mmCIF file of C-alpha atoms in Angstrom:
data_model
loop_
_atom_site.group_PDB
_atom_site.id
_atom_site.type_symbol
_atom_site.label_atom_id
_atom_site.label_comp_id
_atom_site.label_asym_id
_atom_site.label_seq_id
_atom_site.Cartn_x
_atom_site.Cartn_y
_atom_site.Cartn_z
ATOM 1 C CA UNK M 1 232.048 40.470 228.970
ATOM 2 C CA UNK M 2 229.013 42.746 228.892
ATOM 3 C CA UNK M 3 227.546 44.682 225.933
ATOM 4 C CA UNK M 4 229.358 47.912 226.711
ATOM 5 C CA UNK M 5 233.026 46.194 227.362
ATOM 6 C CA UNK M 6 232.193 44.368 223.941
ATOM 7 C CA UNK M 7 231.545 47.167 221.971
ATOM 8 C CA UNK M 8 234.346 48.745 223.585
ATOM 9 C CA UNK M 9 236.817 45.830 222.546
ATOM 10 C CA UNK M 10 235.952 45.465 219.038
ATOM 11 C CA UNK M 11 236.064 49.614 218.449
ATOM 12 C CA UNK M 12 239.419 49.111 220.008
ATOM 13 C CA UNK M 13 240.016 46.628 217.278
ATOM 14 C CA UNK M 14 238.579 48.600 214.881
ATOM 15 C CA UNK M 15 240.692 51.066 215.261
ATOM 16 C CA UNK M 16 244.355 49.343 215.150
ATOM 17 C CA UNK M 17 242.774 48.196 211.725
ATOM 18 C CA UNK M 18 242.332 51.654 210.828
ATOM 19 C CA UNK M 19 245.999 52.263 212.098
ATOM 20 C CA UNK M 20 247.463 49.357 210.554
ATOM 21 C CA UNK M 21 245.609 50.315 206.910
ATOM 22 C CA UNK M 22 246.851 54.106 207.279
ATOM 23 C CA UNK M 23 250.501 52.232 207.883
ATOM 24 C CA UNK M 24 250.457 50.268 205.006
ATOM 25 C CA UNK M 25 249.499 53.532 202.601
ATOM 26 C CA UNK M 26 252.853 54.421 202.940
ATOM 27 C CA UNK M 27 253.855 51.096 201.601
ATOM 28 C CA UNK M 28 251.117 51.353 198.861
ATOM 29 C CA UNK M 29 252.382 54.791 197.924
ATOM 30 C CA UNK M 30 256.164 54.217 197.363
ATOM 31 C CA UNK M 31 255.306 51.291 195.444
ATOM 32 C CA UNK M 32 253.016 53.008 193.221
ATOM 33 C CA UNK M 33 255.758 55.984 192.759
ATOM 34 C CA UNK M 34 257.974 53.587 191.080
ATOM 35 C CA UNK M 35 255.750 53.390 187.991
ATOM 36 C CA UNK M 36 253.376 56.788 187.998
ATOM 37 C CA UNK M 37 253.812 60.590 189.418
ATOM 38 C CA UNK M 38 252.707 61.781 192.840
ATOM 39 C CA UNK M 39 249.467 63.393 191.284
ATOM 40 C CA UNK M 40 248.397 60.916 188.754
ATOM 41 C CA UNK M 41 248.260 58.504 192.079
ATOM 42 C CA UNK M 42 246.597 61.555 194.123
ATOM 43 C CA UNK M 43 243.870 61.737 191.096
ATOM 44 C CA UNK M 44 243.484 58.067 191.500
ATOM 45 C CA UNK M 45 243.108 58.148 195.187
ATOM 46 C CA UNK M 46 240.718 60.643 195.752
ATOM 47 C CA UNK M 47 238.637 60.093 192.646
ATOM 48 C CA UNK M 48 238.009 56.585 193.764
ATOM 49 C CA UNK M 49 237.489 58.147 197.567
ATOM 50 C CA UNK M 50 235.294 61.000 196.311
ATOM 51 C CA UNK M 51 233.231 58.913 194.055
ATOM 52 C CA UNK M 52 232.555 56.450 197.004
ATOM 53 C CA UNK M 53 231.484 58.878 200.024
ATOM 54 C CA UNK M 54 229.523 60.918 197.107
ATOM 55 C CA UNK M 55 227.455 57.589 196.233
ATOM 56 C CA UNK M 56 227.177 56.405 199.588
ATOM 57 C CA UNK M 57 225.678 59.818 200.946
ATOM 58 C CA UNK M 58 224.535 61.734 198.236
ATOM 59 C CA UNK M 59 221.305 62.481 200.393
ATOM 60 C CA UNK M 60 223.421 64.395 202.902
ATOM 61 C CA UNK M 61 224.663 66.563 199.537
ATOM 62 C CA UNK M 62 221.341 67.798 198.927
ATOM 63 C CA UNK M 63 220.931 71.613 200.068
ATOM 64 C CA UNK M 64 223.844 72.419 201.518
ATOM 65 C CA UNK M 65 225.007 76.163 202.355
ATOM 66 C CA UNK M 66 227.417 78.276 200.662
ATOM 67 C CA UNK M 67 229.156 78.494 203.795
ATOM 68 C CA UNK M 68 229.555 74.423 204.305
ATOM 69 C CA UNK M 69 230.345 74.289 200.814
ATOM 70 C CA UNK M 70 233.652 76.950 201.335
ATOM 71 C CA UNK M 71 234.627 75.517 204.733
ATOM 72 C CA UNK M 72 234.670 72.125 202.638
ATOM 73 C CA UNK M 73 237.082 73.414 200.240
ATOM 74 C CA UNK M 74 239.311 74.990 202.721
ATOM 75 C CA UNK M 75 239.681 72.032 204.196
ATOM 76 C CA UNK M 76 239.845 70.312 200.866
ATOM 77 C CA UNK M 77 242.934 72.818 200.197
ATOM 78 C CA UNK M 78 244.842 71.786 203.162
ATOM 79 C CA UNK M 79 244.200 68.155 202.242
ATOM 80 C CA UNK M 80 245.419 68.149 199.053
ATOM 81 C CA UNK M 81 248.502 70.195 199.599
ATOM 82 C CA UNK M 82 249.042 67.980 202.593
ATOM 83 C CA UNK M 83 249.121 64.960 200.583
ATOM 84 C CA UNK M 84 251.022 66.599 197.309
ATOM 85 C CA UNK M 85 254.054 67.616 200.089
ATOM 86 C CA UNK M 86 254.211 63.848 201.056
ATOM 87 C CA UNK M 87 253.794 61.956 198.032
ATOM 88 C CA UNK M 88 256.379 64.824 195.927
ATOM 89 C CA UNK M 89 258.600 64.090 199.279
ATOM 90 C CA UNK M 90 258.494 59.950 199.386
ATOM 91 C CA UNK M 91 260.337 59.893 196.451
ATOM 92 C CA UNK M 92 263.186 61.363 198.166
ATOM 93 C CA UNK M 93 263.004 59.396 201.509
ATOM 94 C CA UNK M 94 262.599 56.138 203.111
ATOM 95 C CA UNK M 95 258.532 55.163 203.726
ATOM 96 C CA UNK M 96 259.362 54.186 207.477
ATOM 97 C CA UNK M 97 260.976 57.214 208.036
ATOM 98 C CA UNK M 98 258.264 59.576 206.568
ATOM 99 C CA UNK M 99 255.528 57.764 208.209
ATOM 100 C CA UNK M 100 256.996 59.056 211.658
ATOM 101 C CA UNK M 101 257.825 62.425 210.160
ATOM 102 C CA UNK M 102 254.279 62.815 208.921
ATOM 103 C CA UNK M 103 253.077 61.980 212.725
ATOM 104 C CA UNK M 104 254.335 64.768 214.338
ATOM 105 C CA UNK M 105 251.526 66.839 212.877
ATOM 106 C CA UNK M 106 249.392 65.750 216.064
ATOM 107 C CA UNK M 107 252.834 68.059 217.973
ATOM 108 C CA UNK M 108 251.997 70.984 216.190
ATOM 109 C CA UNK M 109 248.344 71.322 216.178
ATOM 110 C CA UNK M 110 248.406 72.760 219.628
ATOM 111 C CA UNK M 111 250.245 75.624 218.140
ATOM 112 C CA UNK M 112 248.401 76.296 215.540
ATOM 113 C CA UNK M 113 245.285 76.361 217.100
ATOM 114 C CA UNK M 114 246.849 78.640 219.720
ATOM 115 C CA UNK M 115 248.334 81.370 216.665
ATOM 116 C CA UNK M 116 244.481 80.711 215.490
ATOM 117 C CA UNK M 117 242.066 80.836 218.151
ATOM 118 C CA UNK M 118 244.451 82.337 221.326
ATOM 119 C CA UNK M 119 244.300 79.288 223.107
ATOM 120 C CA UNK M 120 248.214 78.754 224.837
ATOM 121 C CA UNK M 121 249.457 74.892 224.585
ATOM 122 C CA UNK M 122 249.545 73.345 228.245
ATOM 123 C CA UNK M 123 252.785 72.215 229.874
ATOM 124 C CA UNK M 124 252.402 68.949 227.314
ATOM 125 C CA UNK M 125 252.150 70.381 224.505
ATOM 126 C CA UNK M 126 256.025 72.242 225.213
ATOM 127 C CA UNK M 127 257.238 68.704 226.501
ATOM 128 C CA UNK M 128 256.056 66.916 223.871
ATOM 129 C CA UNK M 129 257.820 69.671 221.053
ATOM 130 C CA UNK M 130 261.135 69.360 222.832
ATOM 131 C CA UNK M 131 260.932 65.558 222.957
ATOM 132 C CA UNK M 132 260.001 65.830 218.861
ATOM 133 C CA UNK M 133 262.815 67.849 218.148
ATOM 134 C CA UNK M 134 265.194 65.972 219.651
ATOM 135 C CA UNK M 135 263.519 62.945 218.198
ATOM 136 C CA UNK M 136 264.043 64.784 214.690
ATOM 137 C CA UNK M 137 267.795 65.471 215.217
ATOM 138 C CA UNK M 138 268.263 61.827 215.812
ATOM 139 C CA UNK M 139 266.138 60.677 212.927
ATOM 140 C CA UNK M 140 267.593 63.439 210.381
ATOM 141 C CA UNK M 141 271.751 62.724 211.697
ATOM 142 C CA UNK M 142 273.921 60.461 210.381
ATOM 143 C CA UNK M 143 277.310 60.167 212.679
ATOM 144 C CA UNK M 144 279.580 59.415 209.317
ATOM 145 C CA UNK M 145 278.466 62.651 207.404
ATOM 146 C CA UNK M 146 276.761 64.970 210.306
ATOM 147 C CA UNK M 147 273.767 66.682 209.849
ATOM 148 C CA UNK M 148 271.930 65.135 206.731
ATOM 149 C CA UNK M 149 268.224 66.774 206.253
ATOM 150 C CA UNK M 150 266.977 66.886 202.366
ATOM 151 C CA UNK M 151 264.171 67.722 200.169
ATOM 152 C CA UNK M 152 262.639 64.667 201.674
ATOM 153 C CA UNK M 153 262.591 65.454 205.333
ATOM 154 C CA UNK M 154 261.832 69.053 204.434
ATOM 155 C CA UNK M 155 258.690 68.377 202.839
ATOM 156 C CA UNK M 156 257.550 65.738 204.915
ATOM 157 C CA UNK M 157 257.731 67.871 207.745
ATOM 158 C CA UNK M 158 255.781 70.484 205.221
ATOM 159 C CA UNK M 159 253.240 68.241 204.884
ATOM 160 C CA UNK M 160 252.990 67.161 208.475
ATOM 161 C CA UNK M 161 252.107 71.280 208.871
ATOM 162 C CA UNK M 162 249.832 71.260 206.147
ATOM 163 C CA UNK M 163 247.924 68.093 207.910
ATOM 164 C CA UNK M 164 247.869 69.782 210.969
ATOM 165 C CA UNK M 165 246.398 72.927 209.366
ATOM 166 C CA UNK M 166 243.717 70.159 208.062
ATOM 167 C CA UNK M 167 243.272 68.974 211.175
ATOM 168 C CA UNK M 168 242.598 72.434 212.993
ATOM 169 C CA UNK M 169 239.916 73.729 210.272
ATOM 170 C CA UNK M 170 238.475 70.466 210.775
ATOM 171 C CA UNK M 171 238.291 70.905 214.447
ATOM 172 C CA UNK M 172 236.599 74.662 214.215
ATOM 173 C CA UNK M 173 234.076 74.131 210.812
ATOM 174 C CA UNK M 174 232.655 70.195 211.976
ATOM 175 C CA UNK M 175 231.073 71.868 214.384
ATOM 176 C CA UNK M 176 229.168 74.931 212.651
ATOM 177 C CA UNK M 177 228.891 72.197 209.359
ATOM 178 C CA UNK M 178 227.529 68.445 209.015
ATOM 179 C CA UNK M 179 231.217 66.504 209.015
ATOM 180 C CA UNK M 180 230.000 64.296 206.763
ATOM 181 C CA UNK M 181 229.516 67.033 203.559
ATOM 182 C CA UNK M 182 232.317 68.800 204.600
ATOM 183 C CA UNK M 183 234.240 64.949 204.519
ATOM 184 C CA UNK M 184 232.259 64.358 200.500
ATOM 185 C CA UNK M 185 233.627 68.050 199.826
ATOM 186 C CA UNK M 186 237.041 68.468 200.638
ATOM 187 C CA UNK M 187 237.565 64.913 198.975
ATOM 188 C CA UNK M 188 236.130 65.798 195.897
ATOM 189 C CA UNK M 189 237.727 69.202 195.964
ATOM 190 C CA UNK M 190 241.347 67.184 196.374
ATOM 191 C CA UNK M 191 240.090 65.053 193.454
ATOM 192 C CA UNK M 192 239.011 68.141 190.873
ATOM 193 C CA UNK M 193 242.670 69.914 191.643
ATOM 194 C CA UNK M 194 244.568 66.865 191.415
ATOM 195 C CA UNK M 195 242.936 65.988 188.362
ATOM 196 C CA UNK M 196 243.405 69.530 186.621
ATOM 197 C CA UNK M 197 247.338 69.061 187.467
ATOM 198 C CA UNK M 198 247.824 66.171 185.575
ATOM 199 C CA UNK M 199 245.463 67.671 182.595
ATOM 200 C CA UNK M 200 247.615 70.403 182.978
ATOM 201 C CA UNK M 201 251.248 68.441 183.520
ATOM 202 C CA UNK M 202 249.890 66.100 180.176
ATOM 203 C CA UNK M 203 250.148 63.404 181.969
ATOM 204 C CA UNK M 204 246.535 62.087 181.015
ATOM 205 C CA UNK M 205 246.441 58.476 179.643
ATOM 206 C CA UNK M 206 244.588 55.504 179.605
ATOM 207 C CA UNK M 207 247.892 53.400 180.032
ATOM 208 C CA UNK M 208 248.291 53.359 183.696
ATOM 209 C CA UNK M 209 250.787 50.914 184.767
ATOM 210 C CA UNK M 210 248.548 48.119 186.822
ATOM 211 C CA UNK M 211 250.961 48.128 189.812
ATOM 212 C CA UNK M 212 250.159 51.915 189.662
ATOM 213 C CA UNK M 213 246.668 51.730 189.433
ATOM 214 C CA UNK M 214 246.190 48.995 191.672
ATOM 215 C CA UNK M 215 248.030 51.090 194.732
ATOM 216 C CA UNK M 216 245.918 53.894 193.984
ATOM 217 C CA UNK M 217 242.926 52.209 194.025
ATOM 218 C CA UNK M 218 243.869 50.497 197.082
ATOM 219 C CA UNK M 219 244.836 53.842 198.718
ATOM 220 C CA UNK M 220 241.559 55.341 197.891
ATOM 221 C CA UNK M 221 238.922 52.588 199.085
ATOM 222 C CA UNK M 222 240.761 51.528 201.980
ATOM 223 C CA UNK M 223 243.408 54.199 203.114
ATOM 224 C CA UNK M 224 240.688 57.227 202.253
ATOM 225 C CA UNK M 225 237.553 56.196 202.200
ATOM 226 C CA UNK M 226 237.121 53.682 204.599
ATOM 227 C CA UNK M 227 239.387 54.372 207.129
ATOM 228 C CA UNK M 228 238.230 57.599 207.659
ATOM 229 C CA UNK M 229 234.498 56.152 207.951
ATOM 230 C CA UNK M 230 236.117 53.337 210.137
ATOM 231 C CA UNK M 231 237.442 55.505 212.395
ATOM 232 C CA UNK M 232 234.156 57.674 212.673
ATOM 233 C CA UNK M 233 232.091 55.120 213.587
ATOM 234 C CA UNK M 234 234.098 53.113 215.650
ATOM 235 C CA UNK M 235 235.223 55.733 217.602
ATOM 236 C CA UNK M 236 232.011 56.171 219.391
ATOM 237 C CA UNK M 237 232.187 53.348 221.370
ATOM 238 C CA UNK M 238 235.867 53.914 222.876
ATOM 239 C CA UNK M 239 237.411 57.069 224.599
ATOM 240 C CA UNK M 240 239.648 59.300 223.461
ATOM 241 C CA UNK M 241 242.676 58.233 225.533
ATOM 242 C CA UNK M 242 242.225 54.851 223.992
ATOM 243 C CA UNK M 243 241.526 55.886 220.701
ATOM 244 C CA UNK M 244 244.835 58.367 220.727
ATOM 245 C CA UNK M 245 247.052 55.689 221.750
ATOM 246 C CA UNK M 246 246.366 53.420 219.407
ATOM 247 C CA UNK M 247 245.423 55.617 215.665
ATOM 248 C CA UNK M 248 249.546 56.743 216.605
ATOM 249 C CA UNK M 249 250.329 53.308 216.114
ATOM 250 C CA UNK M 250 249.913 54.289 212.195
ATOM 251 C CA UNK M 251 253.661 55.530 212.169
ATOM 252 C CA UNK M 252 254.639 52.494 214.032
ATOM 253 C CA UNK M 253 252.939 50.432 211.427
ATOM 254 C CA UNK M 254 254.304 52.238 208.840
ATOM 255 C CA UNK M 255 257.748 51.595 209.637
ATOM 256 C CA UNK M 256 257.759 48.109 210.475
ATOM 257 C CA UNK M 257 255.457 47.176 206.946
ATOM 258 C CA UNK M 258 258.361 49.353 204.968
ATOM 259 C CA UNK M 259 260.961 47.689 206.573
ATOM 260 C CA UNK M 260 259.310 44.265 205.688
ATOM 261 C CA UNK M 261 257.944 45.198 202.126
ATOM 262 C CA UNK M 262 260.324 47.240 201.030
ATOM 263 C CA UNK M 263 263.497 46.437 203.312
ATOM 264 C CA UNK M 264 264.045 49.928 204.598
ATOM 265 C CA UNK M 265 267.354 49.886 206.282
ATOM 266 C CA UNK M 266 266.713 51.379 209.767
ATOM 267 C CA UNK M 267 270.323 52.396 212.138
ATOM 268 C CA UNK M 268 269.958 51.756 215.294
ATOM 269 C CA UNK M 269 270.485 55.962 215.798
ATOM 270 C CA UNK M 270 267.229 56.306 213.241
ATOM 271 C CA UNK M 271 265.429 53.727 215.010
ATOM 272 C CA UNK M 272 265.960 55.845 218.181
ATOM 273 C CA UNK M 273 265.010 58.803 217.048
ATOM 274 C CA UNK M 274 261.580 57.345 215.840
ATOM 275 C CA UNK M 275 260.969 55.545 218.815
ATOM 276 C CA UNK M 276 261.689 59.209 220.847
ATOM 277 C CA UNK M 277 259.243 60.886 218.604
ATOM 278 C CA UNK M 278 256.900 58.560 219.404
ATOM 279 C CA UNK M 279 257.295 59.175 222.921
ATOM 280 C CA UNK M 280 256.631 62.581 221.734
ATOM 281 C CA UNK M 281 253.379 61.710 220.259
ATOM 282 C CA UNK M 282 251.792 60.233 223.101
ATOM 283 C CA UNK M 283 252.601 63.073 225.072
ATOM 284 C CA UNK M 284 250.710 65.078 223.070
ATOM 285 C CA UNK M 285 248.028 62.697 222.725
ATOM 286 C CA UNK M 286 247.400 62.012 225.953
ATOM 287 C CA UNK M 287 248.761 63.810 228.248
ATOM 288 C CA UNK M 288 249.643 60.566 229.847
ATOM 289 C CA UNK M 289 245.886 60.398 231.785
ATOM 290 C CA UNK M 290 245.588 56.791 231.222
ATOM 291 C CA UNK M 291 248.344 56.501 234.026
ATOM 292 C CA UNK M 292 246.466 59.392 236.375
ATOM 293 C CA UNK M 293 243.513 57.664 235.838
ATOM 294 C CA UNK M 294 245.310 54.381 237.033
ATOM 295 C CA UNK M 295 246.578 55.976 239.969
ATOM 296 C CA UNK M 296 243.492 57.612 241.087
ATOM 297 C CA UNK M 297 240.824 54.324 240.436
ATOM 298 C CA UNK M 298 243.173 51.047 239.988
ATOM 299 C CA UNK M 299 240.159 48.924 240.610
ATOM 300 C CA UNK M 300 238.777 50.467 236.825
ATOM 301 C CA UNK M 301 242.061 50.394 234.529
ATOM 302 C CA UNK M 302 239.747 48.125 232.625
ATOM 303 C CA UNK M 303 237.581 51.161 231.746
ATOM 304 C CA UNK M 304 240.693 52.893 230.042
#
């Protein structure tokens, strides 16, 4: 195996650590619901994060614009509100299931992006929205009472929005802004707001259950902070197909720890329905070129 192949393996790796870690947040974060709120844990998580990425590059902090410093805060906005919708909704819905809910964010972006910037979803795109919706009705249905879709499936799928809002003004201000401030900004500005809730909730205390604290802090170093500088660096030595493919595994992942850890009861109707939006995720991933690119040059399906 040469240098390239190499570095190309071990990103691969990388990155179904980063999946797997983003999986087991779920996990982390129903567990730590049990003994504190969804924004004492969201203080925890990106105080920790913030304080970390602000340490580690505090010399890309120094001078930055006005203009990086709002376009860090709007996505910092999206972030947090992302992450309130999800943790406010896990108490009202299995982990497994959310984790899959929360993944069809990477469905709507397209659309977004298209209401934002003009630019009309390709064929995929549409494919890949039917094949979530019917992967939705499937996950949201239960035969013995019909129709079943509650304040947990609603804001999940709010916060799935809100992430692919993040994900967009991500997309259009990383490249007028250095990615790393606006990353040190929009985690600190998730931090201040969360923070000021619970101030202003009265929930401040210096009794924080352990099993509380303990998921928090686990969700900020490894779920926040370095996942998401994981996945930046590792990412560089793999393509995008490959690296699509396998950061969706973070639903599958999810699922499969919460059924473990938590014993989430899965029907076989639910377990359709996820496996259908899945489907729908790859779609919009990757457009399926990993099996063009097969077609066209069989002799390099290594490269892919």
């Amino acid at each position: 195996m040469d240098k390239i192949k190499k570095q190309a393996f071990l990103a691969d790796l990388g990155l179904v650590a980063v999946a797997f870690v983003w999986g087991s947040g779920f996990v982390a974060s129903k567990n730590a619901l049990s003994s504190i709120s969804p924004m004492m844990l969201m203080a925890i998580r990106f105080t920790v994060a913030a304080l970390l990425s602000g340490l580690l590059f505090r010399k890309r902090m120094r001078n930055i614009s006005k203009e990086t410093f709002k376009a860090g805060c709007l996505i910092g906005f999206f972030l947090f509100t992302a992450f309130a919708a999800q943790m406010i909704g896990l108490q009202y819905i299995l982990a497994g299931k959310q984790s899959f809910l929360t993944a069809t964010n990477v469905i709507m972006v397209p659309f977004i992006y298209w209401f934002v910037k003009k630019h009309k979803p390709d064929q995929y795109n549409f494919i890949a929205a039917f094949i979530m919706l019917l992967g939705l009705a499937l996950l949201t249905f239960d035969f013995s009472v019909g129709f079943s879709f509650n304040a947990g499936d609603i804001l999940t799928l709010l916060c799935a929005f809100l992430f692919a809002c993040h994900i967009v003004t991500v997309g259009i201000y990383s490249k007028k802004h250095d990615p790393i401030a606006l990353t040190v900004i929009q985690l600190s500005f998730a931090a201040i707001i969360s923070l000021a809730d619970v101030f202003i909730a009265g929930e401040v205390t210096l009794e924080i259950p352990i099993p509380g604290l303990l998921n928090g802090v686990y969700l900020g170093v490894f779920c926040t902070f370095l996942a998401f500088l994981g996945q930046t660096i590792v990412q560089k030595h793999t393509n995008s197909t490959h690296a699509a493919i396998i950061m969706s595994l973070e639903s599958v992942f999810g699922s499969l720890l919460a059924i473990i850890m938590l014993g989430d009861h899965f029907t076989v109707i639910m377990f359709l329905g996820c496996l259908i939006i899945f489907l729908g995720i790859i779609t919009a991933e990757t457009k399926w070129s990993f099996l063009k690119s097969k077609q066209k040059n069989p002799e390099k399906i290594s490269e892919i």
